[in-house]
Amino acid sequence: MDKKRVLSGITATGKLTLANYIGAIKNMVKLQDEYDSYIFIADLHALTLPIEPKILEENRRNIFALYIACGIDPLKSTIFFQSDVMEHGLMNWLILTNTTIGELSRMTQFKDKSSKVKTANGMETIPTGLLIYPTLMVGDILLYNPDLVPVGIDQKQHVELTRNLAQRLNNKFKLDFKIPEPYIPKIGAKIMSLVEPTKKMSKSDTNEKASIYLLDDPEKAYKKIMKAVTDSEGKIYISDDKPGIKNLLSIYSSLKDISLEETEQIFKDKNYGELKHEVGITVKTFLEDVQTKYTQAIKTIDEHSKNGAKKASMIATKNLNKLMKGVGLKNESK
Ligand code: AQP
């Protein structure tokens, strides 16, 4: 029997954070042994909001190398740049023409991000890409027809949209796209900002102190954890009313691969300073290891990305053709 397939990607909008690792990459690494695994750098998605070409170039290469440094093995997983596989653009159009403005404008991420760029001119200033970002993502997924899509909780709604679209296309055009499942980590599905723990940690956050970047100087990362905002109660236990403490416990338990409850037991009689020190050291050690591997990985990108694109294109072409034929864009003889 064929292996089940897993597909996941990260947008090249900035420097990868520890949240991207805990929320998404860690599961990609875990699943690659068992699944036929496709992992990409969403560089077309990075054009959704204005970005300097030089920065985009740097981001996409960094992410490729960081995937490998974090444990994604190019011999087990197909790693590729989205823009190397031309089918993504055409697939997006086919998906776009099967959605409505209503369903896209209801997406939480569209509402959040568009509200940040909205000015007195209202709709005039919202980049179109923000609205159609989800259709590109639906296309990214359906092109590979995966069973599972590892994501953090913030992307769950887009995977739900993908499930609806797969169902819609299957019914409308008598196709057989799989209805993919989101795969969300039990711990760390939403890692929070270190300065505002009610807000998620995000690579595009303009406050550098809010996030741990995977390429941060490890000593600097330790200091960021030591300064993380907590609360004034002084007791360590898991509660949604203590987002700063819960966040530190989640980071520790994810990096140590133990349950949140075990982590709570370890720290229940300690003070906040001791907790921060232990989490800080754990993060520092993790970053040192990743960065050592990164130095090697960055030299191998050209070779791996060429191979990855070739392999990804074969699957993408097959699934794109299936949809093209379904909508009436292919002659039987082709
Ligand atoms: N705070 C988070 N906690 C857990 N998982 C997270 N992810 C992102 N933030 C957290 C997961 O990492 C992957 C990154 O996907 P993306 O770059 O395509 O989009 P994103 O969700 O918008 O990520 P960022 O870091 O917040 O980027 P920007 O700042 O560009 O918007 C996804 O699986 C996501 O769930």
Coordinates of C-alpha atoms in Angstrom, one line a residue, residues 103-307:
E103 CA -15.9 33.3 2.2
L104 CA -12.5 34.8 1.7
S105 CA -13.3 38.1 3.5
R106 CA -14.5 36.1 6.5
M107 CA -11.1 34.5 7.1
T108 CA -9.7 35.6 10.5
Q109 CA -6.2 36.2 9.2
F110 CA -7.6 38.5 6.4
K111 CA -9.6 40.5 8.9
D112 CA -6.5 40.8 11.3
K113 CA -4.0 41.7 8.6
S114 CA -6.2 43.9 6.6
S115 CA -7.3 45.9 9.6
K116 CA -3.6 46.7 10.2
V117 CA -3.1 48.2 6.7
K118 CA -6.6 49.9 6.5
T119 CA -6.4 53.7 6.6
A120 CA -8.8 56.5 5.8
N121 CA -9.0 55.1 2.3
G122 CA -10.4 51.8 3.6
M123 CA -10.5 49.1 0.9
E124 CA -8.3 51.1 -1.4
T125 CA -5.2 50.3 0.6
I126 CA -5.7 46.6 1.2
P127 CA -3.5 44.5 -1.0
T128 CA -5.5 42.1 -3.1
G129 CA -3.0 39.4 -2.1
L130 CA -4.3 39.5 1.5
L131 CA -7.7 38.5 0.3
I132 CA -6.6 35.7 -2.0
Y133 CA -3.8 34.3 0.2
P134 CA -6.1 31.4 1.3
T135 CA -6.8 30.3 -2.3
L136 CA -3.1 30.1 -3.0
M137 CA -2.8 28.0 0.1
V138 CA -5.7 25.8 -0.8
G139 CA -4.1 25.3 -4.2
D140 CA -0.7 24.5 -2.6
I141 CA -2.3 21.8 -0.6
L142 CA -4.6 20.2 -3.3
L143 CA -1.7 20.1 -5.8
Y144 CA -0.1 17.4 -3.6
N145 CA -3.4 15.8 -2.5
P146 CA -2.1 15.1 1.0
D147 CA -3.7 13.2 3.9
L148 CA -2.3 15.5 6.6
V149 CA -1.2 19.1 6.9
P150 CA 0.8 20.0 10.0
V151 CA 0.1 23.5 11.1
G152 CA -0.2 25.7 14.2
I153 CA -3.7 26.6 15.4
D154 CA -3.7 30.0 13.5
Q155 CA -3.7 28.2 10.2
K156 CA -6.5 25.7 11.0
Q157 CA -9.2 27.9 9.4
H158 CA -7.3 27.8 6.1
V159 CA -7.1 24.1 6.2
E160 CA -10.8 24.0 6.9
L161 CA -11.3 26.1 3.8
T162 CA -9.2 23.6 1.9
R163 CA -11.4 20.8 3.1
N164 CA -14.5 22.7 1.9
L165 CA -13.0 23.4 -1.5
A166 CA -11.9 19.8 -2.0
Q167 CA -15.4 18.7 -1.3
R168 CA -16.8 21.4 -3.6
L169 CA -14.5 20.5 -6.5
N170 CA -15.1 16.8 -6.0
N171 CA -18.9 17.3 -6.1
K172 CA -18.9 19.8 -8.9
F173 CA -16.4 18.1 -11.3
K174 CA -16.6 14.5 -10.1
L175 CA -13.1 14.4 -8.8
D176 CA -11.4 12.5 -6.0
F177 CA -9.3 15.0 -4.0
K178 CA -8.6 13.8 -0.5
I179 CA -10.1 15.8 2.3
P180 CA -6.9 16.7 4.2
E181 CA -6.8 16.8 8.0
P182 CA -5.0 19.6 9.9
Y183 CA -2.3 18.1 12.2
I184 CA -1.9 20.4 15.2
P185 CA 0.6 19.8 18.0
K186 CA -0.7 18.9 21.4
I187 CA 1.8 21.3 23.0
G188 CA 2.7 24.7 21.6
A189 CA -0.1 25.0 19.0
K190 CA 0.0 28.7 19.7
I191 CA 3.3 30.0 21.2
M192 CA 2.8 33.5 22.5
S193 CA 4.8 36.8 22.3
L194 CA 7.4 37.2 25.0
V195 CA 6.3 40.8 25.6
E196 CA 2.6 40.5 25.1
P197 CA 1.7 36.9 26.1
T198 CA -1.9 37.3 24.9
K199 CA -0.7 37.8 21.3
K200 CA 0.9 35.0 19.2
M201 CA 4.6 35.0 18.5
S202 CA 5.0 36.0 14.9
K203 CA 7.9 36.3 12.6
S204 CA 6.6 39.6 11.2
D205 CA 6.3 41.2 14.7
T206 CA 8.3 44.4 14.6
N207 CA 9.3 44.1 18.2
E208 CA 12.5 41.9 18.2
K209 CA 12.1 41.2 21.9
A210 CA 8.7 39.5 21.4
S211 CA 10.1 36.5 19.5
I212 CA 13.0 34.1 19.7
Y213 CA 14.4 33.7 16.2
L214 CA 16.1 30.4 15.3
L215 CA 19.1 32.4 14.1
D216 CA 19.2 34.6 17.2
D217 CA 22.5 34.7 19.1
P218 CA 21.8 32.0 21.7
E219 CA 23.0 34.2 24.6
K220 CA 20.7 37.0 23.4
A221 CA 17.8 34.4 23.2
Y222 CA 18.5 33.4 26.8
K223 CA 18.2 37.1 27.9
K224 CA 14.9 37.5 26.0
I225 CA 13.5 34.6 28.0
M226 CA 14.8 36.0 31.2
K227 CA 12.9 39.2 30.4
A228 CA 9.7 37.5 29.3
V229 CA 6.5 39.1 30.7
T230 CA 4.8 36.9 33.2
D231 CA 2.5 38.0 36.1
S232 CA 2.8 39.1 39.7
E233 CA 1.3 36.0 41.4
G234 CA 4.6 34.2 41.9
K235 CA 3.1 30.6 41.6
I236 CA 3.8 28.2 38.8
Y237 CA 0.9 26.2 37.5
I238 CA -0.9 25.9 34.1
S239 CA -3.8 28.2 33.6
D240 CA -5.2 30.2 30.7
D241 CA -5.3 33.2 33.2
K242 CA -1.5 33.0 33.3
P243 CA -0.5 33.2 29.6
G244 CA 3.1 34.2 30.2
I245 CA 3.8 31.3 32.5
K246 CA 1.8 28.8 30.4
N247 CA 3.9 30.0 27.4
L248 CA 7.2 29.3 29.1
L249 CA 6.0 25.9 30.3
S250 CA 4.8 25.1 26.8
I251 CA 8.2 26.0 25.3
Y252 CA 10.0 23.9 27.8
S253 CA 7.8 20.9 27.4
S254 CA 7.9 21.0 23.6
L255 CA 11.7 21.3 23.5
K256 CA 12.2 18.6 26.1
D257 CA 9.5 16.4 24.6
I258 CA 7.6 15.9 27.8
S259 CA 3.9 16.6 28.7
L260 CA 2.8 20.0 30.1
E261 CA 1.7 18.2 33.3
E262 CA 5.2 16.8 33.8
T263 CA 6.7 20.2 33.2
E264 CA 4.3 21.7 35.7
Q265 CA 5.4 19.1 38.3
I266 CA 9.1 20.0 37.7
F267 CA 8.5 23.7 38.3
K268 CA 5.6 23.8 40.8
D269 CA 7.8 24.6 43.8
K270 CA 10.3 26.9 41.9
N271 CA 10.2 30.7 41.5
Y272 CA 9.8 32.6 38.2
G273 CA 13.5 33.4 38.0
E274 CA 14.4 29.7 38.2
L275 CA 11.7 28.8 35.6
K276 CA 13.0 31.4 33.2
H277 CA 16.6 30.3 33.7
E278 CA 15.8 26.7 32.9
V279 CA 13.7 27.6 29.9
G280 CA 16.4 30.0 28.8
I281 CA 19.1 27.4 29.0
T282 CA 16.9 24.9 27.1
V283 CA 16.3 27.4 24.3
K284 CA 19.9 28.4 24.2
T285 CA 21.1 24.8 23.9
F286 CA 18.5 24.1 21.2
L287 CA 19.5 27.1 19.2
E288 CA 23.2 26.2 19.4
D289 CA 22.5 22.8 18.0
V290 CA 20.3 24.1 15.2
Q291 CA 22.8 26.8 14.2
T292 CA 25.7 24.4 14.0
K293 CA 23.7 22.3 11.6
Y294 CA 22.6 25.4 9.7
T295 CA 26.1 26.3 8.8
Q296 CA 26.5 23.0 6.9
A297 CA 22.9 23.0 5.5
I298 CA 23.2 26.4 3.8
K299 CA 25.9 25.0 1.5
T300 CA 23.5 22.3 0.2
I301 CA 20.5 24.3 -0.8
D302 CA 21.1 24.5 -4.6
E303 CA 21.4 20.8 -5.0
H304 CA 18.5 19.9 -2.7
S305 CA 16.1 22.5 -4.1
K306 CA 16.7 21.4 -7.7
N307 CA 15.9 17.8 -6.8

